[in-house]
Structures are given as C-alpha cells and as structure tokens.
Coordinates of C-alpha atoms (C1' of nucleotides) in Angstrom, one line a residue:
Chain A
X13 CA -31.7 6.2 14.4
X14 CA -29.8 8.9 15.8
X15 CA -26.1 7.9 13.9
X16 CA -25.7 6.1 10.6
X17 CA -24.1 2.4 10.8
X18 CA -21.5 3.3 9.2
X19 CA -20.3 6.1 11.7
X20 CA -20.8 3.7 14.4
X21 CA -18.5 1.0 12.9
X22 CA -16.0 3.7 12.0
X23 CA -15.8 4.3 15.8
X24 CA -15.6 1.2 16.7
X25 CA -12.7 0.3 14.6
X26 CA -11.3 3.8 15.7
X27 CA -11.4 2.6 19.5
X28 CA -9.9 -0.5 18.7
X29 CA -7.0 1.0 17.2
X30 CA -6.3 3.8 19.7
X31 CA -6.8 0.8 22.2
X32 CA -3.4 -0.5 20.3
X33 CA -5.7 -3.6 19.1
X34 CA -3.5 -3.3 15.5
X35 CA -0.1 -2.1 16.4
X36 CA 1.2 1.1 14.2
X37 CA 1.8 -0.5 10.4
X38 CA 0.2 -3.7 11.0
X39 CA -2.7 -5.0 8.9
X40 CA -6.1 -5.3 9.9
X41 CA -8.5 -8.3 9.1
X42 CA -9.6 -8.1 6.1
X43 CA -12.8 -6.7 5.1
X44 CA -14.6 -9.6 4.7
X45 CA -13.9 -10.7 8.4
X46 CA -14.2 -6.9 9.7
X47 CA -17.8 -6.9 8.1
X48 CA -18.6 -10.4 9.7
X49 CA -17.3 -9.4 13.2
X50 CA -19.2 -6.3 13.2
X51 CA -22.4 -7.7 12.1
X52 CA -22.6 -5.4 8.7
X53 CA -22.3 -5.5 5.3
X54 CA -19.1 -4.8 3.3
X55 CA -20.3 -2.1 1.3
X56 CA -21.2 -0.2 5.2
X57 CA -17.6 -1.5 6.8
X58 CA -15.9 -0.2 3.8
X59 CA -17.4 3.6 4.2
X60 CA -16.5 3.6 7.6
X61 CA -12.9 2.8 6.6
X62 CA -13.1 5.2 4.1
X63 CA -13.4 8.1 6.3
X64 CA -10.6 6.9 8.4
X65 CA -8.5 6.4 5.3
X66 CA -9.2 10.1 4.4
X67 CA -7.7 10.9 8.0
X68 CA -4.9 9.2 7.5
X69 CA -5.7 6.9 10.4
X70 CA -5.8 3.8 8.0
X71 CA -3.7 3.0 4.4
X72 CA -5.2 1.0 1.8
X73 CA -2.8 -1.0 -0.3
X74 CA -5.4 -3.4 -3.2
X75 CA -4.1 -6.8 -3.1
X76 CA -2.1 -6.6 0.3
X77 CA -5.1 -5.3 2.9
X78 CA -5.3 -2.1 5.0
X79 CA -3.3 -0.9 7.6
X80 CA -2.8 1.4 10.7
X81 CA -0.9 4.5 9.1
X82 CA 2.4 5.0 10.0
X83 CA 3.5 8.7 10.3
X84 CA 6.6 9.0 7.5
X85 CA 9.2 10.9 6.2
X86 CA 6.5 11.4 3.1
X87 CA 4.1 12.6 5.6
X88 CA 5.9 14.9 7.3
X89 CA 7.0 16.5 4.2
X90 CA 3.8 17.2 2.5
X91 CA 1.8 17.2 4.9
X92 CA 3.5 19.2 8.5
X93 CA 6.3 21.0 6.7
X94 CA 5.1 24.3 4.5
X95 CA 8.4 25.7 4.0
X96 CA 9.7 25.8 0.3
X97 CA 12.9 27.4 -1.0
X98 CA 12.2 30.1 -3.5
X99 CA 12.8 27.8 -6.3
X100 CA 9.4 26.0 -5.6
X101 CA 11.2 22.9 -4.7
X102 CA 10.1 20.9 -1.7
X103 CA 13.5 19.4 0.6
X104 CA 13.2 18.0 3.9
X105 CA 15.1 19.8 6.2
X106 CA 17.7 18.9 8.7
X107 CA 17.2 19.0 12.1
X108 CA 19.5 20.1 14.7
X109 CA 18.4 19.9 17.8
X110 CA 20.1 22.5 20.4
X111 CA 18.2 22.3 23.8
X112 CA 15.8 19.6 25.3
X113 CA 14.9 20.2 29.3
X114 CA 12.0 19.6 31.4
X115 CA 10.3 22.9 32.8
X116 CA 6.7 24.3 34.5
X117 CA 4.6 24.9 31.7
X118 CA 3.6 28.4 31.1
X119 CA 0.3 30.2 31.0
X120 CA 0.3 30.3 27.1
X121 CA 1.4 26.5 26.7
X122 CA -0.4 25.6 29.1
X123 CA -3.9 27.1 27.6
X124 CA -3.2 25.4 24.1
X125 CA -2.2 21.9 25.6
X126 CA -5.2 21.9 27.8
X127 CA -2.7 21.4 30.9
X128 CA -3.4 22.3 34.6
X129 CA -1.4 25.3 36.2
X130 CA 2.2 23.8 37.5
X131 CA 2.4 21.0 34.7
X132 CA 5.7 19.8 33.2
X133 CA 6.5 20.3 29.9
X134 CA 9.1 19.1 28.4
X135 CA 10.7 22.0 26.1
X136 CA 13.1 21.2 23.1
X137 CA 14.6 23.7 20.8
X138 CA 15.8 22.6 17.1
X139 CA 17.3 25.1 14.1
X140 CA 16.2 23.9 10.8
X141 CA 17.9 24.1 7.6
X142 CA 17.5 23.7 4.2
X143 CA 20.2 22.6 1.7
X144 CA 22.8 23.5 4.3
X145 CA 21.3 27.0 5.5
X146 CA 19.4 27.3 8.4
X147 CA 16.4 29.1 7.9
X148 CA 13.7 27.7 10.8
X149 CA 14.6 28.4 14.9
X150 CA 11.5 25.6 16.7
X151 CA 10.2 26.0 19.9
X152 CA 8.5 22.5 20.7
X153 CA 6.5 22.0 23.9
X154 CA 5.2 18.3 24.9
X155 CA 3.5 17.4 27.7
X156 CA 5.7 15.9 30.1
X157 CA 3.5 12.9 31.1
X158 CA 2.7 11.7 27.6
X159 CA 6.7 11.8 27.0
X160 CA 7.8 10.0 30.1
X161 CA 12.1 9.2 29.3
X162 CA 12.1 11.3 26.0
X163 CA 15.9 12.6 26.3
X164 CA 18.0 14.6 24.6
X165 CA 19.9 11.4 23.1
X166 CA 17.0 9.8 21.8
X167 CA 15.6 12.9 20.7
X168 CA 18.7 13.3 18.2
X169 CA 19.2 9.8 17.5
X170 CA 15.7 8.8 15.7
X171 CA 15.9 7.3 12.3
X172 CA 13.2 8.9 10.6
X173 CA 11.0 12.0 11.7
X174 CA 10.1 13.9 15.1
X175 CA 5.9 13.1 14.8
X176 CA 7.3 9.1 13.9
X177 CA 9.4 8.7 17.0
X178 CA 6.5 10.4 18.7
X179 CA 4.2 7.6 17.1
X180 CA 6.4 4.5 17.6
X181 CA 8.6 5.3 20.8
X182 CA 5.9 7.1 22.8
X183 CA 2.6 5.8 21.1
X184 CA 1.1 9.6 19.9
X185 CA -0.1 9.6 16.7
X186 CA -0.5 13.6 15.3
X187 CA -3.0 13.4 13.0
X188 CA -3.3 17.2 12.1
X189 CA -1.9 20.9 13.2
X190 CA -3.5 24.1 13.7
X191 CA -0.6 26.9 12.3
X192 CA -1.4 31.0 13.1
X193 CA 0.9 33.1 11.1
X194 CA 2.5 36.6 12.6
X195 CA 4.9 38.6 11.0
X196 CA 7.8 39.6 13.7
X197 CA 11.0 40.6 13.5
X198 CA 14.1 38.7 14.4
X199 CA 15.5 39.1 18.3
X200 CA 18.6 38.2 19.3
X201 CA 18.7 34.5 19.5
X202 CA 17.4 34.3 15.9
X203 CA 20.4 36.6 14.8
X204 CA 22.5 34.5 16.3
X205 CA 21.5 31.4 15.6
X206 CA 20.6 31.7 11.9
X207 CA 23.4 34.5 11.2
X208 CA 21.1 37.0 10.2
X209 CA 20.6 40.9 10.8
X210 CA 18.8 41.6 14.0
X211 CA 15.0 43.5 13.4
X212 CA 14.9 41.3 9.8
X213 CA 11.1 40.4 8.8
X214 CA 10.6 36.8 9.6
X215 CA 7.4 35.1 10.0
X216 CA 6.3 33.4 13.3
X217 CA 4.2 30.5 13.1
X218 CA 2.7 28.9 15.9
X219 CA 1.2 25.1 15.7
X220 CA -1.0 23.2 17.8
X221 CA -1.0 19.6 16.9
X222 CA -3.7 16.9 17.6
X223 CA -4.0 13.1 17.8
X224 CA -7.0 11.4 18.1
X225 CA -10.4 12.6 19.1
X226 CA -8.7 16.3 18.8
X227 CA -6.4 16.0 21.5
X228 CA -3.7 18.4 21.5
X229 CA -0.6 17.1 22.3
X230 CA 2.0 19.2 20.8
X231 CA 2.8 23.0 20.7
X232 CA 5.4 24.8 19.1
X233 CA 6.4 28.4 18.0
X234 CA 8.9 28.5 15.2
X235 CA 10.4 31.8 14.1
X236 CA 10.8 31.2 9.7
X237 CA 13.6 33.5 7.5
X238 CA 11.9 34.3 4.7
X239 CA 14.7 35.8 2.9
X240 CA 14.7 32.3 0.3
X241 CA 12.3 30.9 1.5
X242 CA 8.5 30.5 1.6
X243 CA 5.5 29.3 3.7
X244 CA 2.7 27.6 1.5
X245 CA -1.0 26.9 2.1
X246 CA -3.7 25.8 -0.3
X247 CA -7.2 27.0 0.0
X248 CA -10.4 25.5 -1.3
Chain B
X7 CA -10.0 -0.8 -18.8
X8 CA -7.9 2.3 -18.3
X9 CA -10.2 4.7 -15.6
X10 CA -13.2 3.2 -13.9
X11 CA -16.5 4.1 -15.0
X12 CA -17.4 6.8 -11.8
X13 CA -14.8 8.7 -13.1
X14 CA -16.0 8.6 -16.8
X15 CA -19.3 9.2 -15.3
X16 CA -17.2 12.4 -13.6
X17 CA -16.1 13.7 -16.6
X18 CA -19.1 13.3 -18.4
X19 CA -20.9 15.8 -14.9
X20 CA -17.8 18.4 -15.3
X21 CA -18.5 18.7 -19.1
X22 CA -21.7 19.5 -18.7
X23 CA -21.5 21.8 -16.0
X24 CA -18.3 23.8 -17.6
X25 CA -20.6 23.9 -20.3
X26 CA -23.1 25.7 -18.8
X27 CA -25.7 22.9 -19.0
X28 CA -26.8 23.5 -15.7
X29 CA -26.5 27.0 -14.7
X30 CA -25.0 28.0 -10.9
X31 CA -27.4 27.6 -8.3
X32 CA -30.0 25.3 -10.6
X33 CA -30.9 21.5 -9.8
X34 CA -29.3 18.8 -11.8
X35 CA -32.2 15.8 -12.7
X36 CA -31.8 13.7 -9.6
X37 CA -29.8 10.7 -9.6
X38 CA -31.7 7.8 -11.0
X39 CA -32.3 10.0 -14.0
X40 CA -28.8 11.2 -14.2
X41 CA -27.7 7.4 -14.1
X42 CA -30.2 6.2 -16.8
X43 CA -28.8 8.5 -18.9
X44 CA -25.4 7.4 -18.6
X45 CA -26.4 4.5 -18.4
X46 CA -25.0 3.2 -15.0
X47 CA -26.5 2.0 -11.7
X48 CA -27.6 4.8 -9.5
X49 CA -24.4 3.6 -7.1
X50 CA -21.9 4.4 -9.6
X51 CA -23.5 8.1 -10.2
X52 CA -23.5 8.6 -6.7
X53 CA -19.7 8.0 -6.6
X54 CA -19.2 10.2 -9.7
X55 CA -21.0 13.3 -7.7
X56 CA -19.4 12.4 -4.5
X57 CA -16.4 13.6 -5.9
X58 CA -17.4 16.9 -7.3
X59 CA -19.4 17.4 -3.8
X60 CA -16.0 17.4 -2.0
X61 CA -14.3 19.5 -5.0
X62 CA -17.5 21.9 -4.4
X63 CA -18.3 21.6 -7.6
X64 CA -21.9 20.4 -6.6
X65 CA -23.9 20.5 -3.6
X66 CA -26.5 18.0 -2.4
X67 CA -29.6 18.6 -0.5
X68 CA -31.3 15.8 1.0
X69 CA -35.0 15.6 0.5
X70 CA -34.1 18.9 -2.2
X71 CA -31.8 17.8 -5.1
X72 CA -28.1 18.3 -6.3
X73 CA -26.9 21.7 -7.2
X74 CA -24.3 23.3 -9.2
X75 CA -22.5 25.2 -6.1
X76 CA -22.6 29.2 -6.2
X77 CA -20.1 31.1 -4.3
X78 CA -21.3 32.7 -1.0
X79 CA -19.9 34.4 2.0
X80 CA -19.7 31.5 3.9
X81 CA -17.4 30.2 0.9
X82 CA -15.4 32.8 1.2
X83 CA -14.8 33.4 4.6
X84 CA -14.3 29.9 5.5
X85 CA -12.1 28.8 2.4
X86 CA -10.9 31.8 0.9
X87 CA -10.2 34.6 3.8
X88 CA -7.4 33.2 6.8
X89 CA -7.0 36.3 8.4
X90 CA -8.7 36.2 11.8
X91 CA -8.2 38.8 14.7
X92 CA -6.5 37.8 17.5
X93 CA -9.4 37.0 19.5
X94 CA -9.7 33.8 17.4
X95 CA -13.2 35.2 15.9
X96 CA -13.8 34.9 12.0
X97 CA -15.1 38.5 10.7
X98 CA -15.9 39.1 7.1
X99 CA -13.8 41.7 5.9
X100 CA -14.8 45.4 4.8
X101 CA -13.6 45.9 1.0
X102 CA -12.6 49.0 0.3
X103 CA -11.5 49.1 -3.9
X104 CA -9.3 51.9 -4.3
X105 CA -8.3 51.3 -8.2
X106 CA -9.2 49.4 -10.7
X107 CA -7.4 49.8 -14.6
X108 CA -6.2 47.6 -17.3
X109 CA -2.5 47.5 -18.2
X110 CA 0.0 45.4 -19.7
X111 CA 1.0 42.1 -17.9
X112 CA 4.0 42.2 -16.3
X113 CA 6.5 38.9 -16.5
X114 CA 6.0 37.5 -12.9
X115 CA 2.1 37.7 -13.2
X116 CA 2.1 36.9 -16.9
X117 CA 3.9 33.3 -16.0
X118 CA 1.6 33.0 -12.9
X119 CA -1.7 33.5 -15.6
X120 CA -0.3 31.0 -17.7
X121 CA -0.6 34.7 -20.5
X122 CA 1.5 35.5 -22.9
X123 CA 4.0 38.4 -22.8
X124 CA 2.3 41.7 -23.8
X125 CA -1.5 40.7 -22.7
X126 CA -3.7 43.4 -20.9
X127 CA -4.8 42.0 -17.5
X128 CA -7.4 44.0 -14.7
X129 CA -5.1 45.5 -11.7
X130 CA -7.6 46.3 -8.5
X131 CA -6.2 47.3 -5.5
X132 CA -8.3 46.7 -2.4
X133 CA -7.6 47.8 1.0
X134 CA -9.6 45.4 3.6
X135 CA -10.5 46.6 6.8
X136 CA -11.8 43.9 10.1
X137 CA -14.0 46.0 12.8
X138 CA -13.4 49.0 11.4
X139 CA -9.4 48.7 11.3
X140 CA -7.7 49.0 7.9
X141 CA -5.3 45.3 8.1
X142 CA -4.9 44.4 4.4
X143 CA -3.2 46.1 1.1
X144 CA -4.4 43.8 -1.9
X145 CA -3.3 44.0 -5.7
X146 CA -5.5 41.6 -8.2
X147 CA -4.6 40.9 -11.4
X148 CA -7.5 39.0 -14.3
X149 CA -7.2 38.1 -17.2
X150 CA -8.8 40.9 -19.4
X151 CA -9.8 38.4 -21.7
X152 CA -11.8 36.5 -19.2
X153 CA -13.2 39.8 -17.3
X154 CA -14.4 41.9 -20.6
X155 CA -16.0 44.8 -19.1
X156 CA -15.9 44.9 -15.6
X157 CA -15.4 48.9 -14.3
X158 CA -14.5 50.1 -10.7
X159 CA -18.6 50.9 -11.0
X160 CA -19.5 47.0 -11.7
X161 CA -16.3 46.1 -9.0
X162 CA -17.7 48.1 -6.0
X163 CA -21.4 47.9 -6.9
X164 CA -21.1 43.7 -6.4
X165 CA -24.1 42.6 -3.6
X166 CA -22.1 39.5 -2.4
X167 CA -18.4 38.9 -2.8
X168 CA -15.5 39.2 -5.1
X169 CA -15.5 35.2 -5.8
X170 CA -19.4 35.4 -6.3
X171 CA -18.7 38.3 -9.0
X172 CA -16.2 36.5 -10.7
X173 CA -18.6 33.4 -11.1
X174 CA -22.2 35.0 -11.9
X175 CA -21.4 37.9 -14.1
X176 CA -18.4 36.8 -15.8
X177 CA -18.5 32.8 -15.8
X178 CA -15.9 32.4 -13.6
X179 CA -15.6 29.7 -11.1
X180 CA -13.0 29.9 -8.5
X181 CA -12.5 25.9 -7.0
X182 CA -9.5 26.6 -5.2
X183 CA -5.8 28.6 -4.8
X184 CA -2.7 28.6 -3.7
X185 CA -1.0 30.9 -1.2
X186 CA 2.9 31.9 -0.5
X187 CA 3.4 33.9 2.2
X188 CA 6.8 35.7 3.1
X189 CA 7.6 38.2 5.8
X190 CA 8.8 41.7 4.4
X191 CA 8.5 45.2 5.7
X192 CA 5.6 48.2 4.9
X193 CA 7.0 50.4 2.8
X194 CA 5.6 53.6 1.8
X195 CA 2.1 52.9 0.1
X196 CA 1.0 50.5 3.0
X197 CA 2.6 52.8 5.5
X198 CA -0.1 55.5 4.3
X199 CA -3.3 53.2 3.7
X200 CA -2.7 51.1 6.4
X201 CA -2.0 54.0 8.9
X202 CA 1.0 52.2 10.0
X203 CA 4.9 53.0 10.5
X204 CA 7.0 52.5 7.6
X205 CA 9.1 48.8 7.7
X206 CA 6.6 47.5 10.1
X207 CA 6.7 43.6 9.9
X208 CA 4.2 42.6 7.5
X209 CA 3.2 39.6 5.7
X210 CA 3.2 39.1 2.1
X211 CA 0.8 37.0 0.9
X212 CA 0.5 36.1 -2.7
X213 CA -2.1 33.8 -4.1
X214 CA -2.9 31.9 -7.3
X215 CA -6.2 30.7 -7.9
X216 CA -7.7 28.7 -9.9
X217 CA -11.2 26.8 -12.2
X218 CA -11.9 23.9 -13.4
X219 CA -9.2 21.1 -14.7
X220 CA -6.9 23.9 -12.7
X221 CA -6.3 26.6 -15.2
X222 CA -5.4 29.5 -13.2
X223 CA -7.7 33.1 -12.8
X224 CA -6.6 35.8 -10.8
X225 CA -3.2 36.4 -9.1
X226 CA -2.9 38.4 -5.9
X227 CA -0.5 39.8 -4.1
X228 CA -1.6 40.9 -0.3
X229 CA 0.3 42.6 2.4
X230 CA -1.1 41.9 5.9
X231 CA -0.1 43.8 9.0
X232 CA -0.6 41.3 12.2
X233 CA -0.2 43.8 15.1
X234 CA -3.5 42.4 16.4
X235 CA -4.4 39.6 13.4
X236 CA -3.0 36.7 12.5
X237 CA -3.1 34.1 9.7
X238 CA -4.4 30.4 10.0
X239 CA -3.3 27.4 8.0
X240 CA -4.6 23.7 8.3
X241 CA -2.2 21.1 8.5
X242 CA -3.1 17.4 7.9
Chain C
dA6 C1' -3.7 -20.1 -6.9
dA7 C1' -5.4 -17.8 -3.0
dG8 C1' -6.4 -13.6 -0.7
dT9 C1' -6.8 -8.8 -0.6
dG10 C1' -9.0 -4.4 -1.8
dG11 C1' -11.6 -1.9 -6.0
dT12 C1' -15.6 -1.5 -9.0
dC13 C1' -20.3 -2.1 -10.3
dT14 C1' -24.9 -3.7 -9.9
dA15 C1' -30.0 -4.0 -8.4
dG16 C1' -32.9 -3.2 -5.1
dA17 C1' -35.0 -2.1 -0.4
dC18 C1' -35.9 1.1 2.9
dC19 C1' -35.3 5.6 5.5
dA20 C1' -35.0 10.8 6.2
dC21 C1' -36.1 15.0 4.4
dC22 C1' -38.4 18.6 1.6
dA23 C1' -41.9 20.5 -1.1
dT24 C1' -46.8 20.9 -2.2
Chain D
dT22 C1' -48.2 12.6 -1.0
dG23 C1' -44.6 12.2 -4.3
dG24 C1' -39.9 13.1 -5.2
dT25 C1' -35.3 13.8 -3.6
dG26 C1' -30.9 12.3 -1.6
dG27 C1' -28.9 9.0 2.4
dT28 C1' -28.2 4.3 4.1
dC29 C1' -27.7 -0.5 3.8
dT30 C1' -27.6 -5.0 1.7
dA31 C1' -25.9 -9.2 -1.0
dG32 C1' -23.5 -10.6 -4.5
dA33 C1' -20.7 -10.6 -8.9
dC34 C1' -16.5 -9.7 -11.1
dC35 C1' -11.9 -7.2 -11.7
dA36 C1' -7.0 -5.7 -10.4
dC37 C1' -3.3 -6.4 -7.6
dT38 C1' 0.0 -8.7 -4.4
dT39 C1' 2.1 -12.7 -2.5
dA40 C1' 3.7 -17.1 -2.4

DNA sequence: AAGTGGTCTAGACCACCAT
DNA sequence: TGGTGGTCTAGACCACTTA
C-alpha cells in the first residue's frame, strides 16, 4: 500500500474542510461518526486528526468536540509576530494602516506569489507600534483576485487581526510564513514615518505566507527599528 | 490521577538516557521489552517515545531499532545554522576558531547561564566563512564547569561539528535554543575580520541554548553581514 | 445524564533490516 | 529467517463539558 490509512483520511477530512464542508470555528462530527463515515477505526481517524491538530488546521477541546481553527488574536501573537520589546515582554501591536491601492504586481512579488506577469496586487502599507511607539513600517502584497472588495475601510475597521479578517471575510486561512532577515539601513520614508535618524541599522524582514497545500497567498517586506526592540526565533 | 501514564513512562526514558544508560548513538531494547519493563502495553511506550522522537531526543529506525539521537551535520545545518546565501541554497559553514580562553563571567552572560557572579566560563571566537566568503563574527561562552578541559587544540581538531563536540566528548546535549536578533552596525573588530567597511549594517544575533528539562549551555553572540546572505525563520 | 475527546489495553498484521 | 518499528483494529474506561 503506497500511503498509510491514516494519511488518506487526514486528506480527506483536509478536502472537506478547504471545500468549506465545516465552516471556520464550527465543530465537526464527532469521532465516533467521522470513523464510521470513513470506514476506519477510531484509533486511525484520530491520528489523522492529530496531524492536522499539530497544523493548527483543527482544535481539540475534551468534552466539547474538535473544530476548524480559527486564526486569533492568540495566534497571531505567538505564532506571526516575532517582535519583543527589550524587556522580554510580548504586546500586540497596534496597527495603523496608511495606504491600501490596487497596482500591477512587480517582478519580485510576482515570483513569490506564484502570479503571472501583469497581475493585480492589491498593496497595503501599515506602521506598527508598540506601547505607543512605532517601531515596524509593513509592506503587504495580496493577490488581487483572492481579495476581490478588500478596501481601505474594511481593512481598518476589523475587530480582531489582519490573517482573521483574511480567514473570515475572504475565506484564506494562513497556516504558516516563510521570514528572510537582512540588515539595512533606514531610507527616507522609514525616517519619517517612525521619527528616526536616516542610515540607522534596522532589520528587513521579508515573509511569504501560505494556506493550504503550501499556497502562498501573502507577501510582505517590513522594515523593524531595533533600537528597543527585538526579533525572536527558536531553533531545534 | 495527576499525569497520564505515557508521560510517566517519558520521564522514566529521559532519566535513563540523562543518565547515560544508553549511550548516544546505541539502541534502546525495542519496544515490547521496554514496555514489559515498565510494565505498560507496547501502545502506551510507543506514545512515551513518540514524544522524545519529535524533541530529538530519540530516533527510530524501522526494521533497525530506537536510538538515542547524536548530533550530525544535518542537525546542525538544518536546526541550528539560518544563514543561507542569497541564492536560497543551504551551505555548511567554514569555521575558522580564532580564540579560545577562560575568563571571568560577565553579568549579561552570567544571568543568561543561569551562573553565579564570579564563575570562569570558555570564550571562543569563531569567524564563519560560506563559499569561501568570511559572513559571520561569533563569541561563545560554556560553562567551564561543564567543558573541563577543552583547549583551542581539542576546539579546532573536532571531525564533525561544534554541537557534536559538545555532546560526545563532554556529555553535552544541545535539544534546542533561542535566538534574538537586532540590527546594529560593524565596528572595528568585524570591520577587519570580516573585510568589510566600518558601520556596515549588520545583524546581531545572540542565542541561548539549551539540554535536557531546559537548563541552558552556551550563550552566543553573532554578528552577521547580509550584503549577499540572509537569515530564515519559520513561522507557524 | 449524555456526549465529547483522552488514555490504555491486547492483539493482528505489515514493512523493513540484518544475518 | 527472526527481530525491529509502523499500522490498524475493537473495546474498555476516564475526564471534561453541557444541559
């Protein structure tokens, strides 16, 4: 047999949900039925949910069922934002969005999103800061057909966090990021906009995001003042 | 009952292994014997190792047995080392070890160790060179305790890596760290080894590492010019 | 009390590796 | 050929949530 049970199953319950068979923070069925539908036993329906549980595509709760993730503030703290003041403590940041415009993708974007020459992108520009000091100047590209009537108004007005109106308003669910690190120093923009000295050290940090079955969907190219502030990674 | 039994079962496999019971690289008895030892169905040993498989504690080999993992290149390069060139291709890095002496702690390293003020801990500096090109300044700091008697001679004279070192000749194994990276400017000693002009952008890299049940090892600080390298992070 | 996921068992059979 | 880990099953019981 060329693939385990298990994997099969975990596919199949990976298609129904990118189908939109479960809706975003609904429940499934419960294991019991999921292992009676798919003709297996509960021991092999629960490994295959495993794995998806470990990619954050599904949330177990014992005693309430298992449910179709839904991207959080939680998430996007721990999990999408690296950036720590100096005093080790993690804040989510705000987010003040300056720009959003629809443009022809370039070469660059166009390479990482796996776009054709001539695409539109839409382009959105955000300064980020952190206890009332900005510190992050984003550059966020989408592709322009997956964000059909994403405007500058709903763009600001989201409750919650950028990847969870992606996830509920336009259906992309980012699953994981890709981040290359360069040291640069700051141009004019970045002076302005962050009221710091032209030529400073700041990191730029470029992410490619994917949703499911590694399709990228996102790119962006932040430029990071490091001056009380931090990027983290773990290793291992 | 407070913790389930795999996670007794857990304990009982780190003990033994921290203990030396099985030395690096050896087989552990295979599973059925492991679980009529501890007296639990083969199912629930399996889930104990599962565990330390994804900590890389162990390693399974169908058809071969479970081993206690040994540090390799692959190891490194893959976990440890996220400095690519900007062609996207992983290289392993030339290690060049320009110092190596045992001084005083100072505070900042001495409350990354976990050490008390006044301890002697191993300072190596490294310079690290990808395809020939001199890219990273590194200062390590050990615990002398830990790393009685290593010389420059031992240091430089290692067949495999720094992480593979650490584990076979003094005991040490290195499960995973933590890296915070800040951009800052070459001054005068990377300006020289590096071959680059002085307050180039540079990243500053400094990592905490750590064994078993997390104690920490070796601190590091790195400085990393990214003319034509970058560094990569996983988000997710 | 009923329903959910979490743990644990005992055993069968398969895939792979060494000899 | 014999031993190892990998998959799969069927069922019992526990812990937790909801009503």
């Amino acid at each position: 047999m060329p693939a385990p049970l298990y994997k099969e199953v975990r596919e199949k319950l990976l298609a129904s949900i990118t189908r939109g068979a479960w809706p975003t923070g609904t429940a499934l069925p419960s294991e019991a039925a999921l292992a009676l539908e798919y003709g297996v036993s509960v021991g092999t329906l629960r490994k295959a949910v495993d794995e998806l549980v470990i990619e954050k595509v599904l949330l177990r709760q014992q005693g309430r069922g298992t449910f179709v993730a839904a991207h959080d503030v939680e998430r996007t703290l721990y999990d999408f934002f690296r950036i720590r003041h100096a005093d080790g403590v993690s804040r989510f940041p705000e987010v003040e969005t300056i720009s959003l415009r629809r443009q022809a993708v370039d070469a660059e974007t166009a390479a990482q999103l796996q776009l054709p020459a001539g695409a539109k992108v839409v382009r959105i520009i955000n300064r980020l800061g952190i206890a009332g000091v900005p510190v992050v100047l984003d550059e966020v590209f989408l592709p322009a057909t997956r964000f059909e009537g994403l405007t500058l108004e709903i763009f600001r007005q989201r409750p919650d966090t950028i990847y969870h109106l992606y996830q509920h308003r336009f259906g992309v669910n980012v699953l994981r990021g890709e981040e290359r690190i360069r040291a640069c120093r700051a141009g004019a923009r970045e002076a302005r906009l962050l009221a710091i000295s032209r030529s400073a050290p700041m990191l730029e940090v470029e992410r490619l995001s994917f949703t499911y079955y590694d399709v990228p969907v996102e790119w962006r190219r932040s430029r990071v003042h490091t001056a009380e502030h931090y990027y983290v990674s773990d290793l291992g």
